[in-house]
Coordinates of N, CA and C in Angstrom, one line a residue:
Chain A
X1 N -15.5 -8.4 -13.1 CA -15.1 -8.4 -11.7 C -15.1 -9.8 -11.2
X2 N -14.5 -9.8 -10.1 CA -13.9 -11.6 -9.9 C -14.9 -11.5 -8.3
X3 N -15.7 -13.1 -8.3 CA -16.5 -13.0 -7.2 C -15.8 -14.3 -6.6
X4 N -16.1 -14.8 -5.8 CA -16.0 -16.3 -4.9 C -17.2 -16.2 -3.8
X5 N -18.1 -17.1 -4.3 CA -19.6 -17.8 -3.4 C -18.7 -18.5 -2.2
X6 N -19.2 -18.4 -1.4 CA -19.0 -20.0 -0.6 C -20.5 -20.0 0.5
X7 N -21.6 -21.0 -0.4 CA -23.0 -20.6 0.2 C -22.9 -21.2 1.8
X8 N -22.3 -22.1 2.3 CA -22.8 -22.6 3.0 C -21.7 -22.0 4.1
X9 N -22.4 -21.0 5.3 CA -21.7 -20.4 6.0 C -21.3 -21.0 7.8
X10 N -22.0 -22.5 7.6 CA -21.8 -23.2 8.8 C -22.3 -24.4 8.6
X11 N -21.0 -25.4 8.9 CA -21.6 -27.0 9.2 C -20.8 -27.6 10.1
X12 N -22.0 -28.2 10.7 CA -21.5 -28.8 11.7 C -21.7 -30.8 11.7
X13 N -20.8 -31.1 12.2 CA -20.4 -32.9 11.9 C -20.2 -33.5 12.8
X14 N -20.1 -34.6 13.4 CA -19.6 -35.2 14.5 C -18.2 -35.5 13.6
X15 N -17.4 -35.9 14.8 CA -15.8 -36.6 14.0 C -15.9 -37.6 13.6
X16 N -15.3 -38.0 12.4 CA -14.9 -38.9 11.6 C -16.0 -39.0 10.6
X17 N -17.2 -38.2 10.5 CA -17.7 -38.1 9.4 C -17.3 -37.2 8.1
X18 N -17.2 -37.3 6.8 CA -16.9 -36.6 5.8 C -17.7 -35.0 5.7
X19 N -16.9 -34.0 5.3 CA -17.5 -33.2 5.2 C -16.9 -32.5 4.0
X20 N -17.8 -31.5 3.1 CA -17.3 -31.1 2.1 C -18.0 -29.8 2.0
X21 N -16.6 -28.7 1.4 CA -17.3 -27.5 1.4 C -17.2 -26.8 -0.2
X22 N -18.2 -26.2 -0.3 CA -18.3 -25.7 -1.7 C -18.1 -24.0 -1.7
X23 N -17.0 -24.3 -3.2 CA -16.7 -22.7 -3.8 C -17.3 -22.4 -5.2
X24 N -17.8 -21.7 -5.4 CA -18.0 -21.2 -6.8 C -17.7 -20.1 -6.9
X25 N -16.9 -19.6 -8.6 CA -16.4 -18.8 -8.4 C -16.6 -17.6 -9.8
X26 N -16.3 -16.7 -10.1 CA -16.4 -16.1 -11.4 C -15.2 -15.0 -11.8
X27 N -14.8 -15.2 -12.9 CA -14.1 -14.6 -13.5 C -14.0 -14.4 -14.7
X28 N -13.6 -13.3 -15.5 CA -13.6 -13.0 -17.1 C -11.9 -13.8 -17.6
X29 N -11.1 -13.5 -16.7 CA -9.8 -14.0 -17.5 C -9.6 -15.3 -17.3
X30 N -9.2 -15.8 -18.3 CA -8.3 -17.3 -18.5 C -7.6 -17.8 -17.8
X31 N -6.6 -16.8 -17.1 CA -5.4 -17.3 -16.6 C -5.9 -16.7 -15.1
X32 N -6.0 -17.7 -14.0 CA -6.2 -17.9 -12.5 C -5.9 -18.8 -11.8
X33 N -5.6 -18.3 -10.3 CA -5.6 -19.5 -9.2 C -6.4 -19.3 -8.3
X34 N -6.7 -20.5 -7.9 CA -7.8 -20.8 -6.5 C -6.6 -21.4 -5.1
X35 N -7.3 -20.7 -4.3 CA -7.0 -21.4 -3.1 C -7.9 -22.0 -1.9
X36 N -7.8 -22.2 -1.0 CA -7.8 -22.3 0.0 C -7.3 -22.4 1.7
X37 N -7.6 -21.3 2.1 CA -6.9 -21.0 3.4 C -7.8 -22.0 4.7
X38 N -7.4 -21.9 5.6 CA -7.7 -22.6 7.3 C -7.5 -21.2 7.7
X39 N -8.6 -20.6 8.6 CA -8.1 -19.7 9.9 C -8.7 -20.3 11.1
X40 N -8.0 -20.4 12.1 CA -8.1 -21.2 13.2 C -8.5 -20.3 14.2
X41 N -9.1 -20.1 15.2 CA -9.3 -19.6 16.0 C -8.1 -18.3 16.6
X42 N -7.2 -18.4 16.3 CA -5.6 -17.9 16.5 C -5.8 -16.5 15.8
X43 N -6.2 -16.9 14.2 CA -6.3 -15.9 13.7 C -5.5 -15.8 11.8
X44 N -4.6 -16.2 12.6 CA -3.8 -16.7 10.8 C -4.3 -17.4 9.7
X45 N -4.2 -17.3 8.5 CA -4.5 -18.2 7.6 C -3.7 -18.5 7.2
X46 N -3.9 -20.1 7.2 CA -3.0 -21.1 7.0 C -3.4 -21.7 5.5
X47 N -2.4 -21.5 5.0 CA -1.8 -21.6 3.3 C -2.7 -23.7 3.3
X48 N -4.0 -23.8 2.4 CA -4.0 -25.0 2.0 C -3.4 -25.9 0.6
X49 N -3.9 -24.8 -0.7 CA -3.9 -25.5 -1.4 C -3.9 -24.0 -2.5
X50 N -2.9 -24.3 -3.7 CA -3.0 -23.8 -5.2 C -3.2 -24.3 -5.7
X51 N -4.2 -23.6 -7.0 CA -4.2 -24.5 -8.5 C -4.5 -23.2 -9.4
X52 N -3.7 -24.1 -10.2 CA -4.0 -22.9 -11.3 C -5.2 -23.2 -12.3
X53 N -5.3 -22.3 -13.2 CA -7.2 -22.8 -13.8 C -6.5 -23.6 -15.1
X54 N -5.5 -24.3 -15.2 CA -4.9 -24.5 -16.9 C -5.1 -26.3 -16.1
X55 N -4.8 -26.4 -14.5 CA -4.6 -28.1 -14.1 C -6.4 -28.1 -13.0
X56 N -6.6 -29.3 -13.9 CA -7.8 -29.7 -13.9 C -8.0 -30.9 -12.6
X57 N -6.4 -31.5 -12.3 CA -6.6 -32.6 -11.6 C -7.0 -32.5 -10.4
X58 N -7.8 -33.2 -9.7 CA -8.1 -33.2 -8.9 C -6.9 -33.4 -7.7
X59 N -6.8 -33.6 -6.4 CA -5.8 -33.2 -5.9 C -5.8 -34.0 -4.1
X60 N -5.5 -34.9 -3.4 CA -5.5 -35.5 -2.5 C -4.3 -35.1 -1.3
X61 N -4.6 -34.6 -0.1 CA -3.4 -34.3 0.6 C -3.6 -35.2 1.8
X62 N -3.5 -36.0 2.1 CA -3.7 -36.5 3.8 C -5.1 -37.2 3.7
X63 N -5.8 -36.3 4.7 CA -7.3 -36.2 4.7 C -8.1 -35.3 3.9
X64 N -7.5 -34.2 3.1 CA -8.3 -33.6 2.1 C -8.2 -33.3 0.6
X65 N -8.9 -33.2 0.4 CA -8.8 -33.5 -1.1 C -9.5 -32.7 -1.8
X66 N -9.1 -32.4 -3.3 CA -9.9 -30.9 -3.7 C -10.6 -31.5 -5.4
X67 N -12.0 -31.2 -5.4 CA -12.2 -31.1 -6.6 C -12.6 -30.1 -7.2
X68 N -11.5 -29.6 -8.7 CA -12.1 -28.8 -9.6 C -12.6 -28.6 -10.8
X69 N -13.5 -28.4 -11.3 CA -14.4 -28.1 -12.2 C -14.4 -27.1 -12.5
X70 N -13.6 -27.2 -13.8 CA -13.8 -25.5 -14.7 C -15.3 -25.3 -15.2
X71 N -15.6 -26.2 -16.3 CA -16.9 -26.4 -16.9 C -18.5 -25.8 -15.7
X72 N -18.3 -26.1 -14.3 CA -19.2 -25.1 -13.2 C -18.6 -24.4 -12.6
X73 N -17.3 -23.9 -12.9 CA -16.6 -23.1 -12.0 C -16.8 -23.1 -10.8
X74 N -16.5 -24.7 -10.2 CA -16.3 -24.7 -8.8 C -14.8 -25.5 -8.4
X75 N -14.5 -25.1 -7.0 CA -13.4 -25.6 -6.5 C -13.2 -26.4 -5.0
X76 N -14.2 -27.4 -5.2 CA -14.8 -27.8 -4.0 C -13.6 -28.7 -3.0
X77 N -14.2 -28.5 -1.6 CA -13.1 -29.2 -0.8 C -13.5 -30.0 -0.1
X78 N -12.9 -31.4 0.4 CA -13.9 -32.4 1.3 C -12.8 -32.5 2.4
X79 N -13.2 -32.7 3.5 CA -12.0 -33.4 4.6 C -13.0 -34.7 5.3
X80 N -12.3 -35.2 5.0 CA -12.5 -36.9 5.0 C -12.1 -37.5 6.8
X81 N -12.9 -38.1 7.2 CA -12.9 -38.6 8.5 C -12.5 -37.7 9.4
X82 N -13.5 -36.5 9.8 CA -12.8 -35.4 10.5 C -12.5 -35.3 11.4
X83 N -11.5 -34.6 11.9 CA -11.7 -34.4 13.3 C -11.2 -33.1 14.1
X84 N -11.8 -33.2 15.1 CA -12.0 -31.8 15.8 C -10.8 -30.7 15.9
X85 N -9.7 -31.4 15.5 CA -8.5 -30.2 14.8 C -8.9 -29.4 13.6
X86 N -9.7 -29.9 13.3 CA -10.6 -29.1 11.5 C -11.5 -28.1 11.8
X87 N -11.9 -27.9 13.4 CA -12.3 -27.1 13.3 C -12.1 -25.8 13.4
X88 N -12.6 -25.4 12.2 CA -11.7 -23.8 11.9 C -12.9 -23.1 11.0
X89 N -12.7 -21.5 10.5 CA -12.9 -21.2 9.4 C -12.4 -21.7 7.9
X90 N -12.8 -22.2 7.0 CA -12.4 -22.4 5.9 C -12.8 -21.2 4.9
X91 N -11.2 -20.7 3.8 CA -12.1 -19.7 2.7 C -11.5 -20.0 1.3
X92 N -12.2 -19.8 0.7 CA -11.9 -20.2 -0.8 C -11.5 -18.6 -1.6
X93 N -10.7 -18.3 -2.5 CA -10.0 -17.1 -2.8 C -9.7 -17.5 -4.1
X94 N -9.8 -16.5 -4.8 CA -9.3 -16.2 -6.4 C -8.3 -15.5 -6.8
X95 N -7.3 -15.5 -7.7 CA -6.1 -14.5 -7.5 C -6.6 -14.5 -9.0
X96 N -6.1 -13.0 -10.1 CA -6.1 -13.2 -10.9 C -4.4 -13.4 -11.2
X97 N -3.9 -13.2 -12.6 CA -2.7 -13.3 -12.7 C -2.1 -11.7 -13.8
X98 N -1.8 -10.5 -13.2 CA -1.8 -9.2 -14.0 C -1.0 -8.8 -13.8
X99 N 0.0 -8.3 -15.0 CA 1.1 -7.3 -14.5 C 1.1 -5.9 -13.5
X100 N -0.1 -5.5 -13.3 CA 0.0 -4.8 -12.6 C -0.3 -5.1 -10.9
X101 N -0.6 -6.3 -10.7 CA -0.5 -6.7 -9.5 C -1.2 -7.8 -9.4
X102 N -1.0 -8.4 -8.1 CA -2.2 -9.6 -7.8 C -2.8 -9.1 -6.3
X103 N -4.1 -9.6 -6.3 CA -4.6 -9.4 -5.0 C -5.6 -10.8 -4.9
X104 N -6.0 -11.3 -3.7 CA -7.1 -12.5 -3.7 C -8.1 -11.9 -3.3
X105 N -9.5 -12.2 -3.8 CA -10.7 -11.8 -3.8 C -10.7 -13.5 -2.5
X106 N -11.5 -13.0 -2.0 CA -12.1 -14.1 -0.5 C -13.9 -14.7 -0.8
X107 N -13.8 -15.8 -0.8 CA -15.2 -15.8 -0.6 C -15.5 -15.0 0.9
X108 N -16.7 -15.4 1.3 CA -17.0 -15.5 3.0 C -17.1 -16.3 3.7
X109 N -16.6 -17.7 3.2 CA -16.3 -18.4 5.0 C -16.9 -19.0 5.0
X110 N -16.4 -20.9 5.2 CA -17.6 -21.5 6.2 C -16.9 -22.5 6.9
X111 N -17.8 -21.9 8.6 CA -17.1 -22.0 9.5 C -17.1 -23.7 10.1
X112 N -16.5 -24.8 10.1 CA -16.8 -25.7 10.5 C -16.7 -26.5 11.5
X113 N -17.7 -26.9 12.4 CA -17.4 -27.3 13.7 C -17.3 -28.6 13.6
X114 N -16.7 -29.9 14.1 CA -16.2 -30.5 14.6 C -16.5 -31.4 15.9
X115 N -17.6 -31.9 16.3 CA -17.7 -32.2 18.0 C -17.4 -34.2 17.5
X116 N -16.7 -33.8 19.1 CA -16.1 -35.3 19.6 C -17.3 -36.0 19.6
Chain B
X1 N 13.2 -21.1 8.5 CA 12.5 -20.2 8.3 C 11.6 -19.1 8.8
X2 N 12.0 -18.2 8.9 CA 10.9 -16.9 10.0 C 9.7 -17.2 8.5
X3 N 8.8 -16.9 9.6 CA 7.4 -16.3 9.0 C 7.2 -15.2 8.5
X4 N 5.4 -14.7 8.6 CA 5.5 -13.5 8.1 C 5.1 -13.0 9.3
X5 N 6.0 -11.7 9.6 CA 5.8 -11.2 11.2 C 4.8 -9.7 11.3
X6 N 3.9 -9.7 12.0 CA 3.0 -8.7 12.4 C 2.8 -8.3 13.6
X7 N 3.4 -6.5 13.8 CA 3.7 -6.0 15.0 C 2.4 -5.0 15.1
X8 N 2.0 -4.4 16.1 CA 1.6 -5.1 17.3 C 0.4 -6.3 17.1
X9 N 0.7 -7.5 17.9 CA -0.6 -8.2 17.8 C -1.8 -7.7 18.4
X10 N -2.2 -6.9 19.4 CA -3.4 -6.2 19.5 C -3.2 -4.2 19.5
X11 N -4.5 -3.9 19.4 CA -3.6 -2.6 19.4 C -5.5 -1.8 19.7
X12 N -5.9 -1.1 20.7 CA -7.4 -0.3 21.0 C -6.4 1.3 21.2
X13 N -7.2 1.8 20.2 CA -7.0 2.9 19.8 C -8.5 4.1 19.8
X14 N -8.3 5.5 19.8 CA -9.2 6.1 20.2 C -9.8 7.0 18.8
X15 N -11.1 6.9 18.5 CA -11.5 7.2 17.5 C -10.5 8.6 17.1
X16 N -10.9 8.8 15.8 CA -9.7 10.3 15.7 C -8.2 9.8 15.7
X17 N -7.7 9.4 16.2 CA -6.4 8.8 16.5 C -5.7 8.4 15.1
X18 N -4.5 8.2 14.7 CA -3.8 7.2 13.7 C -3.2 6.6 13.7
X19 N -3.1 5.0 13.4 CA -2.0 3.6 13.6 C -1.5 3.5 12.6
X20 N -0.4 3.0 12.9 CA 0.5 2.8 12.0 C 1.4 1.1 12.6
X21 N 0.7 0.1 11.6 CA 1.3 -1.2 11.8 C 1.9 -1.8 10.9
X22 N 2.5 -2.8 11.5 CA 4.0 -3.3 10.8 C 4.2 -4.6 10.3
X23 N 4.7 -5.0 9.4 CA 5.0 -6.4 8.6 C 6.0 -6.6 8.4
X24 N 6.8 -7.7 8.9 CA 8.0 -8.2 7.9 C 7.9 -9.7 7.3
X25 N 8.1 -9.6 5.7 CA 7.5 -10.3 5.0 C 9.1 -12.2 5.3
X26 N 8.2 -12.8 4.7 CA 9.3 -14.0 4.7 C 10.8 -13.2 4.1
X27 N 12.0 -13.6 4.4 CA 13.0 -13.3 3.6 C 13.0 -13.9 1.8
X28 N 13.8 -12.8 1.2 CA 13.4 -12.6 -0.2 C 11.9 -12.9 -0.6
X29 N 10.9 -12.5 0.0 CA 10.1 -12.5 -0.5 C 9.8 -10.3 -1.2
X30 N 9.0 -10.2 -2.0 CA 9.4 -8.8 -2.4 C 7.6 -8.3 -2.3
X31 N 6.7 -8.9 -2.3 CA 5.7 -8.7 -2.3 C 5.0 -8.6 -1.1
X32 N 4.2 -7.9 -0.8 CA 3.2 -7.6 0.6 C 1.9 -7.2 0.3
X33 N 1.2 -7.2 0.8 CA -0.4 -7.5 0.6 C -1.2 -7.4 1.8
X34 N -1.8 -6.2 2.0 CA -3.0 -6.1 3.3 C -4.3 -6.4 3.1
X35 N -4.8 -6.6 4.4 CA -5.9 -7.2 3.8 C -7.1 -6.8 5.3
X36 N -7.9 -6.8 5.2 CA -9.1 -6.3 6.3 C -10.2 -6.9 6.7
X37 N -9.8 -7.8 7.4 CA -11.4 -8.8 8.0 C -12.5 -8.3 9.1
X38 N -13.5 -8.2 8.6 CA -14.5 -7.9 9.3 C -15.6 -8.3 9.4
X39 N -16.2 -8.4 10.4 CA -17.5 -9.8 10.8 C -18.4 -9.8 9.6
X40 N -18.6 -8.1 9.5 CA -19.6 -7.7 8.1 C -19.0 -8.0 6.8
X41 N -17.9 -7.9 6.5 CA -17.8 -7.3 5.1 C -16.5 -8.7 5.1
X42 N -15.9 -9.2 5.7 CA -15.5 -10.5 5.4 C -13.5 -9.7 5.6
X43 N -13.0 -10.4 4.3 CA -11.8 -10.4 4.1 C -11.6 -9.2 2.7
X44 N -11.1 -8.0 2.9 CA -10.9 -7.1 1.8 C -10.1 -7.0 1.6
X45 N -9.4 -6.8 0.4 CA -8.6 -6.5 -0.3 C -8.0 -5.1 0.0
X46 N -6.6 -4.4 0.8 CA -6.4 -3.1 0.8 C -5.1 -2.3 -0.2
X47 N -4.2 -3.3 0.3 CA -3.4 -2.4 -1.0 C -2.4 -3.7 -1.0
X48 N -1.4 -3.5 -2.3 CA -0.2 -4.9 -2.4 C 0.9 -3.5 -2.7
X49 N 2.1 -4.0 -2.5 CA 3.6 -3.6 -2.4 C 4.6 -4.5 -3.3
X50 N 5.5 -4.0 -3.9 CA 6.0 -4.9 -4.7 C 7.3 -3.9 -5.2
X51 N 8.4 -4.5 -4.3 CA 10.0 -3.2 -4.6 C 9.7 -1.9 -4.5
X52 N 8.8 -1.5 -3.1 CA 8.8 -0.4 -2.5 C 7.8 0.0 -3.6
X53 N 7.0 -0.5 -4.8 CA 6.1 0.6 -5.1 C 4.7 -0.2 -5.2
X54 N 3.7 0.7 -4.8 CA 2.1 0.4 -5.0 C 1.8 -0.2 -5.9
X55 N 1.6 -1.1 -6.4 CA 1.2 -1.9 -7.4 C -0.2 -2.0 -7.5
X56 N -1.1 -2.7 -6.6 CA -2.3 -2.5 -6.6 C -3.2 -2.1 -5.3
X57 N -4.7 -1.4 -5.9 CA -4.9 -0.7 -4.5 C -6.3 -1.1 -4.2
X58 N -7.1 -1.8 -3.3 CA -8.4 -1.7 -3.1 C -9.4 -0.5 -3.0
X59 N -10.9 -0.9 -2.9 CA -11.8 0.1 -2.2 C -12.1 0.6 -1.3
X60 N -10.6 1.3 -0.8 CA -10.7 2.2 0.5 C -10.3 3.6 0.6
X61 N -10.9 3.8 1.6 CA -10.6 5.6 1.9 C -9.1 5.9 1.6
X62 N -8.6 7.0 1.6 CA -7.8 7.6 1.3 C -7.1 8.0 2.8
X63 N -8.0 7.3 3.9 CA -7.3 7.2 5.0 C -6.1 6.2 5.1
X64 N -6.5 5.0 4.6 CA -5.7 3.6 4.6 C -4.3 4.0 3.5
X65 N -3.5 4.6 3.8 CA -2.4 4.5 3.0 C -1.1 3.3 3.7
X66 N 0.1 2.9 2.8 CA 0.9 2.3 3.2 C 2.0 2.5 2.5
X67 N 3.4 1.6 2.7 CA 4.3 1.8 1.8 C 5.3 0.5 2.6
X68 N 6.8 0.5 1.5 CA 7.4 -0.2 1.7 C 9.0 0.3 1.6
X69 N 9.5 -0.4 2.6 CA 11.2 0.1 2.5 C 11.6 -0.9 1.9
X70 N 12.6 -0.8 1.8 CA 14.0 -1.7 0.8 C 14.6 -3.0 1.4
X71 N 13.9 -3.1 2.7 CA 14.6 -4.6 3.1 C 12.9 -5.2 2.8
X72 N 11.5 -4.6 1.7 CA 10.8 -5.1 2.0 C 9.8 -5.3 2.9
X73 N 10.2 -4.2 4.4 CA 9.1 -4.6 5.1 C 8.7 -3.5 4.8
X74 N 6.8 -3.7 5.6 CA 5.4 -2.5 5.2 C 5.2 -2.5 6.3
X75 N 4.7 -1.2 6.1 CA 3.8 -0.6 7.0 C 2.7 0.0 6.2
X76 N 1.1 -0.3 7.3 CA 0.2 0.2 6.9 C -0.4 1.6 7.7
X77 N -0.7 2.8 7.4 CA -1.2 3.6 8.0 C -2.7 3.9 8.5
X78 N -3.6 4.3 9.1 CA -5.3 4.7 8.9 C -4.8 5.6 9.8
X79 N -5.3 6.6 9.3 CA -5.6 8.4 10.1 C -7.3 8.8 10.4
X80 N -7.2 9.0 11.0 CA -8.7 9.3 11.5 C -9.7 8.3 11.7
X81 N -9.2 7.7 12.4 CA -9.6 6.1 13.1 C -11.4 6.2 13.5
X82 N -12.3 5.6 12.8 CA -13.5 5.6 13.0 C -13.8 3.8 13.1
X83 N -14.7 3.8 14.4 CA -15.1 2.7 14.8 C -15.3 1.3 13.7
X84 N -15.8 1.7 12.5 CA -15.9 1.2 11.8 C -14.4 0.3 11.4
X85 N -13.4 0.8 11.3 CA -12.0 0.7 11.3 C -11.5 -0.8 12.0
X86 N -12.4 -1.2 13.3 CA -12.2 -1.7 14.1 C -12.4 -3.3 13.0
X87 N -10.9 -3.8 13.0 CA -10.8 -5.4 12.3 C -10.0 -6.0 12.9
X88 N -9.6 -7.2 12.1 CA -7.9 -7.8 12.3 C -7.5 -7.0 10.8
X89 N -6.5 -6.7 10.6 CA -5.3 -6.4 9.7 C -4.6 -7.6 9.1
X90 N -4.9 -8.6 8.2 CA -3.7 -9.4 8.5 C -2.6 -8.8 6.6
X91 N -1.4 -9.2 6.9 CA -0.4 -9.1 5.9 C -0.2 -10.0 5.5
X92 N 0.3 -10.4 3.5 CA 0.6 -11.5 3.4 C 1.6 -11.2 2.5
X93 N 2.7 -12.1 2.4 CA 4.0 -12.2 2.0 C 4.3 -12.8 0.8
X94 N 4.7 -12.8 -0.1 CA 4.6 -13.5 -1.5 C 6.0 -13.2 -2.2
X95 N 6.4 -14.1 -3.2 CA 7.4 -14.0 -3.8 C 7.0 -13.2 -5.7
X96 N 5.8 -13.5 -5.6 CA 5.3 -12.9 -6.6 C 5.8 -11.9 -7.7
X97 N 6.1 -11.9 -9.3 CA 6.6 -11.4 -9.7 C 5.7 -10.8 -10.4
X98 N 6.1 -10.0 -12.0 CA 5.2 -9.9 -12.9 C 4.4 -11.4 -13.3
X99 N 3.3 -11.2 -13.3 CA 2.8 -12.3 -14.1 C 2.9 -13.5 -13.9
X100 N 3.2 -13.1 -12.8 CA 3.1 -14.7 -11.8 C 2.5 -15.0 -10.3
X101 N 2.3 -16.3 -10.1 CA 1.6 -15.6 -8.7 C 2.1 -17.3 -7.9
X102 N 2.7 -17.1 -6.6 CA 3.4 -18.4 -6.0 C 2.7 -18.4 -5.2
X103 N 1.6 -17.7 -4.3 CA 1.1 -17.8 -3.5 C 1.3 -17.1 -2.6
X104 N 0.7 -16.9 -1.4 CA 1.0 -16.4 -0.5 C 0.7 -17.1 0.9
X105 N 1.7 -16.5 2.0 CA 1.4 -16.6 3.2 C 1.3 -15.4 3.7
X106 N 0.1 -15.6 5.0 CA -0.1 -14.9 5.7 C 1.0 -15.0 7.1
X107 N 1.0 -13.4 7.5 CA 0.7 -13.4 9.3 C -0.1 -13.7 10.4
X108 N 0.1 -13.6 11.4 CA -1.2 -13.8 12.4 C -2.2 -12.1 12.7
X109 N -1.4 -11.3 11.9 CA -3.1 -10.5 12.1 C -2.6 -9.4 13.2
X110 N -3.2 -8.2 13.3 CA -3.1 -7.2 14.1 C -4.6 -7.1 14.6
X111 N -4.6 -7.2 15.6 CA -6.4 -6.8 15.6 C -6.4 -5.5 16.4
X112 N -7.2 -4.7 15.2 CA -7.5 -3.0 15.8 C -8.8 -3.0 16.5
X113 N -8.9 -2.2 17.9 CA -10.6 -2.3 18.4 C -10.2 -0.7 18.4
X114 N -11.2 0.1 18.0 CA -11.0 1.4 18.3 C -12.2 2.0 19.0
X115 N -12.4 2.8 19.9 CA -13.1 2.9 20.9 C -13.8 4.6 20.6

């Protein structure tokens, strides 16, 4: 069965300090992707980032940037000089890849505040 | 580009009662996917759609059924609405085939309060 940890269920930062949040995750099959969603207050999750488990590279967008590690099966994420638009729920998800369907398993969330 | 659209955005309904809510997924996307957030139990997995048939189904009652028409859009059902019931709904849209997976986007979510 496929899990996603995400221990740390609240941190809080002043802006422009780095903050980084951790996923670990478990699965039996070979072939997977990880994500990462934003839900904002609004309610939507906002699409951050895929990877599939075959690309190992680490991965830079703007201010965030993802590292993954197969060898600890984690898929950690930093956002770098924050600021108070970041604050949201962050979740980390697993999809397997099966002909009979895909679904994402969720971690639980961690929620990050942001103060000016 | 339209999004993925989720009708009604709020909806308080009366225990016993049954809703029936609505998704239309991005265009040509063929895939749909519910999903159930709850303070307790987080983000669940409920059922995916894929060319009008069931593909895969989570760990839920036999109350939560759904289905899909031919332009793709879903609808999800719950009949006998118990407090417990009370979440956001959100739907997610995917171009997903066999044995492949592009990802998905979400809607903004139905939020059920049942009373």
């Amino acid at each position: 069965a496929q899990k996603v940890t995400q221990a740390q269920t609240e941190i809080s930062v002043v802006e422009k300090e780095d903050v980084t949040l951790d996923c670990v995750y478990e699965t039996r099959d070979t072939t997977y992707y990880l994500f990462w969603y934003k839900q904002p207050p609004s309610g939507e999750l906002v699409f951050l980032i895929r990877r599939n488990s075959f690309d190992e590279q680490n991965e830079i967008s703007g201010r965030y940037s993802w590292n993954f590690q197969k060898s600890t099966s984690s898929f950690n994420f930093t956002i770098t000089a924050s600021q108070v638009v970041d604050s949201a729920v962050y979740f980390c998800a697993l999809s397997e890849v099966k002909a009979a369907g895909n679904k994402l398993t969720f971690g639980g969330g961690t929620r990050v505040l942001v103060k000016p | 580009k339209a999004g993925v659209t989720q009708t009604p955005r709020y909806l308080i309904k009366t225990r016993g009662q049954q809703v029936t809510l609505s998704c239309s997924p991005i265009s040509g996307h063929r895939s749909v996917s519910w999903y159930q957030q709850t303070p307790g139990q987080g983000l669940q997995f409920l059922f995916e759609y894929f060319s009008e048939t069931q593909r895969n189904k989570g760990n839920f009652p036999g109350r939560f059924s759904g289905r899909q028409f031919s332009n793709s859009r879903s609808e999800m059902n719950v009949s006998t609405l118990e407090l417990g019931d009370s979440a956001l709904y959100l739907c997610a849209s995917s171009l997903a085939g066999t044995l492949a997976n592009y990802g998905y986007t979400f809607g903004s979510g139905t939020r059920l309060t049942v009373v």
